[in-house]
Amino acid sequence: MSSDNITSTAQAVIKPMNTVSRIWMVPIITAMLGLWMVYYYYSNQGPLITIELNKAEGVEAGVTKIKLRDVQIGKVVKITLKDSLDGVLVSVRMSKEAKKLLVEDAKFWLVSTKINHSGISDLSTLFSGNYIEMQPGKSSQRTDYFKGLDERPISAPDAPGIHITLNSAEEFAFKSGAPILYKGLHVGQIEDVYFNFDERVVYYNAFIEAPYHKLVTENTRFWDISGVQVDLKAQGISLKTGSLETLLSNGITFGVPNGMPVGDPISKRAFFDVFASYDQADAARYQHAIKFALLVEDSVRGLLKGAPVEYRGVIVGRVESSNLMQGRSAKVMNDAVKIPVLISIQPGRIGLPDTEKSLDIIASQMERWLKHGLKAKLSTGNILTGSKIIELFHAGNTEKLAENYKDQQYSGYRVIPVEADEFSQLADKTSQFIANLAELPLDKLSDNANNLFTELAITAQEFQKISHNLEQVLSDANKKSVVSNINETLNSISKVANDFAKGSQNYDELTNTLLLLQDNLQELKPLLRQVNNKPNSLVFSGALSDDIEPKKVTSKSNNANEPKE
């Protein structure tokens, strides 16, 4: 090769070699995309909360959903037992939008199919599975730990209506969800039940829905209408039932007792007593009463607390206690001890205002009546049940009783004298009759009666003999005389029949007589016809001349014949 050719060749350019290949861009971009996805996932992920439940029935991690108004807002991610083993902890991943709902008073509960007396609820969970329902709260305090409820809340926090608290010292009880009715219409429910151990009283938090909450006033009374209520009292037997729902379970109704003003509606939570019946609720309206004591010598069996006190058939009060001795050291077994009964006279029952002023009126009136012979007695209110009532009445000469009146007190209560009841009076009369009967000389009377009976027996035997002999004599006489009389009668009848038989002389004479009588009647026919046509023909034989008939004269002849003056 020549040098010219070597000189004309282009000189090579030397460049440094790249240390990183472009192929590495692919994993770098992939990594960055992954980091961005991780950031996006965590940045858009909702908070993790823990819900404590009594049991995780039908709850599965990764399956069970958290719903609000049937919209999914979270999902269960983990289920663990509590350290104390008395419940389960459910870890739930909520959506980002639900973060603002996680406040202290938010509520969670497990929804599953339930069958009870009121029907079947949440039947859709048989196909979709159980889920956890959420109810938002109103608090502003955030939290990530919640205590799950055992049952669905009765009412929403923002539901229109009014919350009230009911309490009862009776032996009946209501469960959460028990209905509250008004004249058979479902208007509310009991939300939860709380028992106060110090007071030994059951409290029920209840909710009355709008617009029925306006029916709850300051004079409203609540009473039990559970099942079938049979009340045996002095007035008779009372049988009451509520609706079909309360017949199968417990229930409460309310209203304003008859004769009471409606009162003002309540605007905030109020407390009400739950009475066992309407009668007790109605009796509770009388807040003022004046009390008296009765010292009863007879038995107080059948006299119950709440029994009516009547005056001339009108209820004026009630029995407060049938034995004031309870808790005292009095010797009830002593015959001389009288059983004290406490009664109350209520002004509101007799038309007076239910006020303190009316008590003064009743006190002065009772003072006058006691001085003039007012007494009380136990009367039988109902024979079937044996229940008794207290009856007030005036007895005896009022003027004489007023002179001998002595004021008597028992445990600070004025005493009303008590008269024995009807059965005691009847028992006394019976005892007196038996005593009088015992004083009779029964031995002598018995001997005389025995002698009399012996003589009567002998006399009866003698009469029997005489009767037998007389019967035999009459029988013999009848046999002889009756036969002869019958024979004579038959002979006479036969003789008469022969005398008037056809062909006999008597028969011919009777026939001729009848023919002659017939001829005579034929001859009398013309005469009878004439008499029938002209009755006076028997007196006047021929035709009579006509009587002279007066005629009217003319006026000329009348003037000529007038007498001259």
Short mmCIF file of N, CA and C in Angstrom, two decimals, residues 433-446:
data_model
loop_
_atom_site.label_atom_id
_atom_site.label_comp_id
_atom_site.label_asym_id
_atom_site.label_seq_id
_atom_site.Cartn_x
_atom_site.Cartn_y
_atom_site.Cartn_z
N PHE A 433 -128.60 -18.45 119.75
CA PHE A 433 -129.64 -19.45 119.51
C PHE A 433 -129.22 -20.82 120.04
N ILE A 434 -127.96 -21.17 119.82
CA ILE A 434 -127.47 -22.46 120.31
C ILE A 434 -127.47 -22.47 121.83
N ALA A 435 -127.11 -21.32 122.44
CA ALA A 435 -127.11 -21.25 123.91
C ALA A 435 -128.53 -21.41 124.45
N ASN A 436 -129.49 -20.74 123.84
CA ASN A 436 -130.89 -20.89 124.28
C ASN A 436 -131.37 -22.31 124.08
N LEU A 437 -130.94 -22.91 123.00
CA LEU A 437 -131.34 -24.29 122.74
C LEU A 437 -130.76 -25.24 123.77
N ALA A 438 -129.54 -24.92 124.24
CA ALA A 438 -128.90 -25.78 125.23
C ALA A 438 -129.60 -25.70 126.58
N GLU A 439 -130.27 -24.57 126.88
CA GLU A 439 -130.96 -24.41 128.16
C GLU A 439 -132.29 -25.15 128.21
N LEU A 440 -132.80 -25.62 127.11
CA LEU A 440 -134.07 -26.35 127.11
C LEU A 440 -133.92 -27.70 127.79
N PRO A 441 -135.00 -28.19 128.55
CA PRO A 441 -134.95 -29.53 129.20
C PRO A 441 -135.12 -30.63 128.15
N LEU A 442 -134.10 -30.89 127.44
CA LEU A 442 -134.19 -31.84 126.34
C LEU A 442 -134.46 -33.26 126.82
N ASP A 443 -134.00 -33.63 128.06
CA ASP A 443 -134.23 -35.00 128.56
C ASP A 443 -135.72 -35.26 128.76
N LYS A 444 -136.39 -34.28 129.44
CA LYS A 444 -137.83 -34.45 129.67
C LYS A 444 -138.59 -34.44 128.35
N LEU A 445 -138.21 -33.53 127.49
CA LEU A 445 -138.89 -33.47 126.19
C LEU A 445 -138.69 -34.75 125.41
N SER A 446 -137.52 -35.34 125.54
CA SER A 446 -137.25 -36.60 124.84
C SER A 446 -138.12 -37.73 125.38
#
